[in-house]
């Protein structure tokens, strides 16, 4: 009897804990880890390569943004298909669009910074050669 109660308490606890787990539809953590590994494989002094990396990430995000914008148009154009769930889908898609737009801006800003750093580095290298 005690073993049976302990078993059921364990199952309930596991159920409650799994219900509290965070689920991310964009898998941000996993994709960020992959991007960090890719960035880690680039020499930190090669600012052109780092800038290209950030531009490539921004291009990937632009493609995802286009998909989300198409979904939003679909939800807005056919609200009667989705009922109440459509409002949730629309709000979630808008949040994804805002997140992607902010991420694209951040990546493009990082790319611009590294391009400037690469230009400064090239100027310094040229000035060292002319001396």
Short mmCIF file of N, CA and C in Angstrom, two decimals:
data_model
loop_
_atom_site.label_atom_id
_atom_site.label_comp_id
_atom_site.label_asym_id
_atom_site.label_seq_id
_atom_site.Cartn_x
_atom_site.Cartn_y
_atom_site.Cartn_z
N UNK A 1 0.82 -1.20 0.00
CA UNK A 1 0.00 0.00 0.00
C UNK A 1 0.87 1.27 0.00
N UNK A 2 1.92 1.28 0.82
CA UNK A 2 2.81 2.44 0.91
C UNK A 2 3.57 2.62 -0.40
N UNK A 3 4.02 1.52 -0.99
CA UNK A 3 4.75 1.60 -2.26
C UNK A 3 3.85 2.16 -3.36
N UNK A 4 2.59 1.76 -3.32
CA UNK A 4 1.65 2.22 -4.33
C UNK A 4 1.42 3.73 -4.20
N UNK A 5 1.25 4.22 -2.98
CA UNK A 5 1.06 5.66 -2.75
C UNK A 5 2.30 6.44 -3.15
N UNK A 6 3.48 5.92 -2.81
CA UNK A 6 4.73 6.58 -3.18
C UNK A 6 4.86 6.66 -4.69
N UNK A 7 4.48 5.59 -5.37
CA UNK A 7 4.53 5.57 -6.83
C UNK A 7 3.65 6.66 -7.42
N UNK A 8 2.41 6.77 -6.93
CA UNK A 8 1.48 7.76 -7.47
C UNK A 8 1.91 9.20 -7.13
N UNK A 9 2.48 9.39 -5.96
CA UNK A 9 2.98 10.72 -5.60
C UNK A 9 4.13 11.10 -6.53
N UNK A 10 5.00 10.13 -6.83
CA UNK A 10 6.11 10.38 -7.76
C UNK A 10 5.61 10.73 -9.15
N UNK A 11 4.61 10.01 -9.62
CA UNK A 11 4.03 10.29 -10.95
C UNK A 11 3.41 11.68 -10.97
N UNK A 12 2.66 12.04 -9.94
CA UNK A 12 2.05 13.37 -9.88
C UNK A 12 3.12 14.47 -9.85
N UNK A 13 4.16 14.27 -9.05
CA UNK A 13 5.23 15.26 -8.97
C UNK A 13 5.89 15.43 -10.33
N UNK A 14 6.15 14.33 -11.00
CA UNK A 14 6.75 14.39 -12.34
C UNK A 14 5.84 15.12 -13.32
N UNK A 15 4.55 14.86 -13.22
CA UNK A 15 3.58 15.54 -14.08
C UNK A 15 3.56 17.04 -13.85
N UNK A 16 3.58 17.45 -12.58
CA UNK A 16 3.60 18.88 -12.27
C UNK A 16 4.88 19.54 -12.74
N UNK A 17 6.00 18.88 -12.55
CA UNK A 17 7.27 19.44 -12.99
C UNK A 17 7.37 19.56 -14.50
N UNK A 18 6.87 18.56 -15.21
CA UNK A 18 6.93 18.64 -16.67
C UNK A 18 5.97 19.71 -17.19
N UNK A 19 4.90 19.97 -16.47
CA UNK A 19 3.97 21.04 -16.86
C UNK A 19 4.57 22.42 -16.72
N UNK A 20 5.57 22.54 -15.86
CA UNK A 20 6.23 23.83 -15.63
C UNK A 20 7.39 24.08 -16.59
N UNK A 21 7.75 23.09 -17.37
CA UNK A 21 8.89 23.23 -18.29
C UNK A 21 8.54 24.25 -19.37
N UNK A 22 9.55 25.03 -19.77
CA UNK A 22 9.33 26.04 -20.80
C UNK A 22 9.46 25.41 -22.18
N UNK A 23 8.53 25.75 -23.03
CA UNK A 23 8.56 25.29 -24.41
C UNK A 23 8.74 26.51 -25.30
N UNK A 24 9.73 26.51 -26.15
CA UNK A 24 10.00 27.65 -27.01
C UNK A 24 9.71 27.27 -28.45
N UNK A 25 8.75 27.94 -29.10
CA UNK A 25 8.41 27.58 -30.47
C UNK A 25 9.51 27.89 -31.47
N UNK A 26 10.34 28.88 -31.18
CA UNK A 26 11.42 29.23 -32.11
C UNK A 26 12.72 28.51 -31.78
N UNK A 27 12.73 27.79 -30.67
CA UNK A 27 13.93 27.10 -30.21
C UNK A 27 15.11 28.07 -30.16
N UNK A 28 14.86 29.20 -29.53
CA UNK A 28 15.87 30.25 -29.48
C UNK A 28 17.16 29.79 -28.83
N UNK A 29 17.03 29.06 -27.72
CA UNK A 29 18.24 28.66 -27.01
C UNK A 29 19.11 27.76 -27.87
N UNK A 30 18.49 26.81 -28.54
CA UNK A 30 19.26 25.89 -29.38
C UNK A 30 19.90 26.61 -30.56
N UNK A 31 19.15 27.48 -31.21
CA UNK A 31 19.70 28.19 -32.37
C UNK A 31 20.79 29.17 -31.93
N UNK A 32 20.63 29.79 -30.76
CA UNK A 32 21.68 30.69 -30.26
C UNK A 32 22.95 29.92 -29.94
N UNK A 33 22.80 28.70 -29.40
CA UNK A 33 23.98 27.89 -29.11
C UNK A 33 24.71 27.54 -30.40
N UNK A 34 23.98 27.21 -31.44
CA UNK A 34 24.59 26.86 -32.72
C UNK A 34 25.32 28.08 -33.27
N UNK A 35 24.69 29.26 -33.21
CA UNK A 35 25.32 30.47 -33.73
C UNK A 35 26.57 30.82 -32.93
N UNK A 36 26.52 30.61 -31.61
CA UNK A 36 27.69 30.90 -30.79
C UNK A 36 28.84 29.95 -31.12
N UNK A 37 28.53 28.69 -31.41
CA UNK A 37 29.57 27.74 -31.81
C UNK A 37 30.17 28.16 -33.14
N UNK A 38 29.32 28.56 -34.09
CA UNK A 38 29.80 29.02 -35.39
C UNK A 38 30.68 30.27 -35.22
N UNK A 39 30.26 31.19 -34.37
CA UNK A 39 31.02 32.40 -34.14
C UNK A 39 32.32 32.08 -33.41
N UNK A 40 32.29 31.09 -32.55
CA UNK A 40 33.49 30.69 -31.82
C UNK A 40 34.54 30.08 -32.72
N UNK A 41 34.13 29.54 -33.86
CA UNK A 41 35.10 28.95 -34.78
C UNK A 41 35.79 30.00 -35.66
N UNK A 42 35.34 31.25 -35.58
CA UNK A 42 35.93 32.34 -36.36
C UNK A 42 36.97 33.04 -35.50
N UNK A 43 38.10 33.36 -36.11
CA UNK A 43 39.15 34.10 -35.41
C UNK A 43 38.60 35.48 -35.00
N UNK A 44 38.73 35.81 -33.73
CA UNK A 44 38.15 37.06 -33.22
C UNK A 44 38.82 38.30 -33.82
N UNK A 45 40.02 38.15 -34.37
CA UNK A 45 40.70 39.29 -35.00
C UNK A 45 40.33 39.46 -36.47
N UNK A 46 39.60 38.49 -37.03
CA UNK A 46 39.17 38.58 -38.42
C UNK A 46 37.79 39.23 -38.45
N UNK A 47 37.79 40.55 -38.40
CA UNK A 47 36.53 41.28 -38.28
C UNK A 47 35.66 41.17 -39.53
N UNK A 48 36.28 40.97 -40.68
CA UNK A 48 35.48 40.77 -41.90
C UNK A 48 34.66 39.48 -41.80
N UNK A 49 35.27 38.42 -41.30
CA UNK A 49 34.57 37.14 -41.16
C UNK A 49 33.46 37.24 -40.11
N UNK A 50 33.73 37.95 -39.02
CA UNK A 50 32.72 38.13 -37.98
C UNK A 50 31.55 38.95 -38.53
N UNK A 51 31.86 40.00 -39.29
CA UNK A 51 30.81 40.82 -39.89
C UNK A 51 29.97 39.99 -40.86
N UNK A 52 30.64 39.15 -41.66
CA UNK A 52 29.91 38.29 -42.60
C UNK A 52 29.02 37.30 -41.85
N UNK A 53 29.52 36.80 -40.71
CA UNK A 53 28.71 35.89 -39.90
C UNK A 53 27.42 36.57 -39.45
N UNK A 54 27.55 37.80 -38.92
CA UNK A 54 26.36 38.51 -38.46
C UNK A 54 25.42 38.84 -39.61
N UNK A 55 25.96 39.16 -40.78
CA UNK A 55 25.11 39.41 -41.95
C UNK A 55 24.38 38.14 -42.38
N UNK A 56 25.07 37.00 -42.33
CA UNK A 56 24.44 35.73 -42.69
C UNK A 56 23.31 35.38 -41.73
N UNK A 57 23.54 35.61 -40.44
CA UNK A 57 22.50 35.35 -39.44
C UNK A 57 21.30 36.26 -39.71
N UNK A 58 21.57 37.53 -40.03
CA UNK A 58 20.48 38.46 -40.33
C UNK A 58 19.70 38.01 -41.56
N UNK A 59 20.39 37.47 -42.57
CA UNK A 59 19.70 36.97 -43.77
C UNK A 59 18.79 35.79 -43.42
N UNK A 60 19.29 34.89 -42.57
CA UNK A 60 18.46 33.76 -42.14
C UNK A 60 17.21 34.26 -41.42
N UNK A 61 17.40 35.25 -40.57
CA UNK A 61 16.27 35.79 -39.82
C UNK A 61 15.30 36.52 -40.72
N UNK A 62 15.80 37.16 -41.77
CA UNK A 62 14.91 37.83 -42.72
C UNK A 62 14.01 36.81 -43.42
N UNK A 63 14.58 35.65 -43.74
CA UNK A 63 13.78 34.59 -44.36
C UNK A 63 12.70 34.11 -43.40
N UNK A 64 13.06 33.94 -42.12
CA UNK A 64 12.07 33.54 -41.12
C UNK A 64 11.02 34.62 -40.93
N UNK A 65 11.45 35.89 -41.01
CA UNK A 65 10.53 37.01 -40.87
C UNK A 65 9.50 37.00 -41.99
N UNK A 66 9.94 36.72 -43.21
CA UNK A 66 9.01 36.67 -44.34
C UNK A 66 7.96 35.58 -44.13
N UNK A 67 8.39 34.44 -43.61
CA UNK A 67 7.45 33.35 -43.34
C UNK A 67 6.43 33.79 -42.30
N UNK A 68 6.90 34.44 -41.24
CA UNK A 68 5.99 34.90 -40.18
C UNK A 68 5.03 35.96 -40.70
N UNK A 69 5.51 36.84 -41.58
CA UNK A 69 4.63 37.87 -42.15
C UNK A 69 3.56 37.24 -43.04
N UNK A 70 3.93 36.20 -43.78
CA UNK A 70 2.94 35.49 -44.59
C UNK A 70 1.89 34.82 -43.71
N UNK A 71 2.35 34.23 -42.60
CA UNK A 71 1.41 33.62 -41.66
C UNK A 71 0.45 34.66 -41.10
N UNK A 72 0.99 35.82 -40.75
CA UNK A 72 0.15 36.88 -40.20
C UNK A 72 -0.91 37.31 -41.21
N UNK A 73 -0.53 37.47 -42.46
CA UNK A 73 -1.50 37.83 -43.49
C UNK A 73 -2.57 36.75 -43.63
N UNK A 74 -2.15 35.51 -43.52
CA UNK A 74 -3.09 34.39 -43.60
C UNK A 74 -4.08 34.44 -42.44
N UNK A 75 -3.56 34.70 -41.22
CA UNK A 75 -4.44 34.78 -40.06
C UNK A 75 -5.38 35.96 -40.14
N UNK A 76 -4.86 37.11 -40.59
CA UNK A 76 -5.69 38.31 -40.68
C UNK A 76 -6.72 38.20 -41.81
N UNK A 77 -6.34 37.55 -42.89
CA UNK A 77 -7.24 37.45 -44.03
C UNK A 77 -8.35 36.42 -43.87
N UNK A 78 -8.11 35.44 -43.01
CA UNK A 78 -9.09 34.36 -42.85
C UNK A 78 -9.36 34.09 -41.37
N UNK A 79 -9.73 35.13 -40.67
CA UNK A 79 -9.96 34.97 -39.23
C UNK A 79 -11.08 33.98 -38.93
N UNK A 80 -12.02 33.85 -39.82
CA UNK A 80 -13.15 32.95 -39.60
C UNK A 80 -12.73 31.49 -39.64
N UNK A 81 -11.59 31.16 -40.21
CA UNK A 81 -11.09 29.78 -40.22
C UNK A 81 -10.62 29.33 -38.84
N UNK A 82 -10.10 30.29 -38.08
CA UNK A 82 -9.36 29.94 -36.87
C UNK A 82 -10.15 30.16 -35.58
N UNK A 83 -11.22 30.94 -35.65
CA UNK A 83 -12.02 31.19 -34.45
C UNK A 83 -11.23 31.90 -33.37
N UNK A 84 -11.50 31.51 -32.11
CA UNK A 84 -10.81 32.14 -30.98
C UNK A 84 -9.31 31.87 -31.01
N UNK A 85 -8.95 30.71 -31.46
CA UNK A 85 -7.54 30.35 -31.52
C UNK A 85 -6.78 31.28 -32.47
N UNK A 86 -7.46 31.82 -33.45
CA UNK A 86 -6.84 32.72 -34.42
C UNK A 86 -6.26 33.96 -33.77
N UNK A 87 -6.94 34.48 -32.75
CA UNK A 87 -6.41 35.66 -32.06
C UNK A 87 -5.10 35.32 -31.35
N UNK A 88 -5.04 34.15 -30.75
CA UNK A 88 -3.80 33.72 -30.09
C UNK A 88 -2.69 33.52 -31.12
N UNK A 89 -3.03 32.89 -32.24
CA UNK A 89 -2.04 32.68 -33.29
C UNK A 89 -1.54 34.01 -33.85
N UNK A 90 -2.46 34.94 -34.04
CA UNK A 90 -2.09 36.25 -34.57
C UNK A 90 -1.18 36.99 -33.58
N UNK A 91 -1.52 36.97 -32.31
CA UNK A 91 -0.70 37.65 -31.30
C UNK A 91 0.69 37.01 -31.19
N UNK A 92 0.72 35.69 -31.25
CA UNK A 92 2.00 34.98 -31.17
C UNK A 92 2.86 35.29 -32.40
N UNK A 93 2.25 35.34 -33.55
CA UNK A 93 2.98 35.65 -34.78
C UNK A 93 3.51 37.08 -34.75
N UNK A 94 2.71 38.01 -34.24
CA UNK A 94 3.18 39.39 -34.11
C UNK A 94 4.37 39.48 -33.16
N UNK A 95 4.33 38.71 -32.08
CA UNK A 95 5.46 38.70 -31.14
C UNK A 95 6.70 38.13 -31.82
N UNK A 96 6.52 37.08 -32.61
CA UNK A 96 7.66 36.51 -33.35
C UNK A 96 8.23 37.52 -34.34
N UNK A 97 7.37 38.26 -35.00
CA UNK A 97 7.81 39.27 -35.97
C UNK A 97 8.61 40.36 -35.26
N UNK A 98 8.11 40.84 -34.12
CA UNK A 98 8.85 41.86 -33.36
C UNK A 98 10.22 41.34 -32.93
N UNK A 99 10.24 40.10 -32.45
CA UNK A 99 11.51 39.51 -32.00
C UNK A 99 12.50 39.40 -33.18
N UNK A 100 12.02 38.93 -34.31
CA UNK A 100 12.90 38.78 -35.47
C UNK A 100 13.39 40.13 -35.98
N UNK A 101 12.50 41.13 -36.01
CA UNK A 101 12.92 42.46 -36.45
C UNK A 101 14.01 43.02 -35.54
N UNK A 102 13.83 42.86 -34.23
CA UNK A 102 14.85 43.34 -33.29
C UNK A 102 16.16 42.58 -33.46
N UNK A 103 16.07 41.28 -33.66
CA UNK A 103 17.28 40.48 -33.84
C UNK A 103 18.02 40.85 -35.12
N UNK A 104 17.27 41.12 -36.17
CA UNK A 104 17.89 41.54 -37.44
C UNK A 104 18.63 42.85 -37.25
N UNK A 105 17.99 43.81 -36.56
CA UNK A 105 18.65 45.10 -36.30
C UNK A 105 19.93 44.90 -35.49
N UNK A 106 19.85 44.08 -34.45
CA UNK A 106 21.03 43.84 -33.61
C UNK A 106 22.16 43.21 -34.42
N UNK A 107 21.83 42.22 -35.24
CA UNK A 107 22.86 41.56 -36.04
C UNK A 107 23.47 42.50 -37.08
N UNK A 108 22.64 43.33 -37.69
CA UNK A 108 23.17 44.28 -38.67
C UNK A 108 24.04 45.34 -37.98
N UNK A 109 23.66 45.75 -36.77
CA UNK A 109 24.50 46.70 -36.02
C UNK A 109 25.84 46.06 -35.68
N UNK A 110 25.83 44.81 -35.26
CA UNK A 110 27.08 44.11 -34.96
C UNK A 110 27.94 43.99 -36.22
N UNK A 111 27.30 43.69 -37.34
CA UNK A 111 28.04 43.58 -38.61
C UNK A 111 28.68 44.92 -38.97
N UNK A 112 27.93 46.00 -38.79
CA UNK A 112 28.47 47.34 -39.11
C UNK A 112 29.65 47.67 -38.20
N UNK A 113 29.55 47.33 -36.93
CA UNK A 113 30.65 47.59 -35.99
C UNK A 113 31.90 46.84 -36.43
N UNK A 114 31.74 45.57 -36.78
CA UNK A 114 32.90 44.77 -37.17
C UNK A 114 33.46 45.20 -38.53
N UNK A 115 32.61 45.70 -39.41
CA UNK A 115 33.13 46.24 -40.67
C UNK A 115 34.00 47.46 -40.41
N UNK A 116 33.53 48.34 -39.51
CA UNK A 116 34.34 49.51 -39.15
C UNK A 116 35.66 49.08 -38.50
N UNK A 117 35.59 48.09 -37.65
CA UNK A 117 36.81 47.60 -37.01
C UNK A 117 37.77 47.01 -38.04
N UNK A 118 37.23 46.32 -39.05
CA UNK A 118 38.08 45.75 -40.10
C UNK A 118 38.73 46.87 -40.91
N UNK A 119 37.98 47.94 -41.21
CA UNK A 119 38.55 49.07 -41.93
C UNK A 119 39.64 49.75 -41.12
N UNK A 120 39.39 49.94 -39.83
CA UNK A 120 40.41 50.55 -38.97
C UNK A 120 41.66 49.68 -38.90
N UNK A 121 41.44 48.39 -38.81
CA UNK A 121 42.58 47.46 -38.75
C UNK A 121 43.38 47.51 -40.06
N UNK A 122 42.68 47.59 -41.17
CA UNK A 122 43.35 47.66 -42.47
C UNK A 122 44.15 48.97 -42.58
N UNK A 123 43.59 50.07 -42.11
CA UNK A 123 44.31 51.35 -42.13
C UNK A 123 45.57 51.26 -41.27
N UNK A 124 45.46 50.65 -40.09
CA UNK A 124 46.61 50.51 -39.21
C UNK A 124 47.69 49.66 -39.86
N UNK A 125 47.25 48.57 -40.50
CA UNK A 125 48.22 47.69 -41.18
C UNK A 125 48.92 48.42 -42.31
N UNK A 126 48.16 49.23 -43.07
CA UNK A 126 48.77 50.00 -44.16
C UNK A 126 49.73 51.05 -43.63
N UNK A 127 49.39 51.68 -42.53
CA UNK A 127 50.27 52.71 -41.98
C UNK A 127 51.54 52.08 -41.43
N UNK A 128 51.46 50.85 -40.93
CA UNK A 128 52.66 50.17 -40.44
C UNK A 128 53.58 49.78 -41.60
N UNK A 129 52.97 49.44 -42.76
CA UNK A 129 53.75 49.06 -43.92
C UNK A 129 54.46 50.26 -44.54
N UNK A 130 53.84 51.42 -44.48
CA UNK A 130 54.43 52.61 -45.10
C UNK A 130 55.52 53.25 -44.23
N UNK A 131 55.57 52.89 -42.97
CA UNK A 131 56.57 53.49 -42.09
C UNK A 131 57.93 52.93 -42.31
#
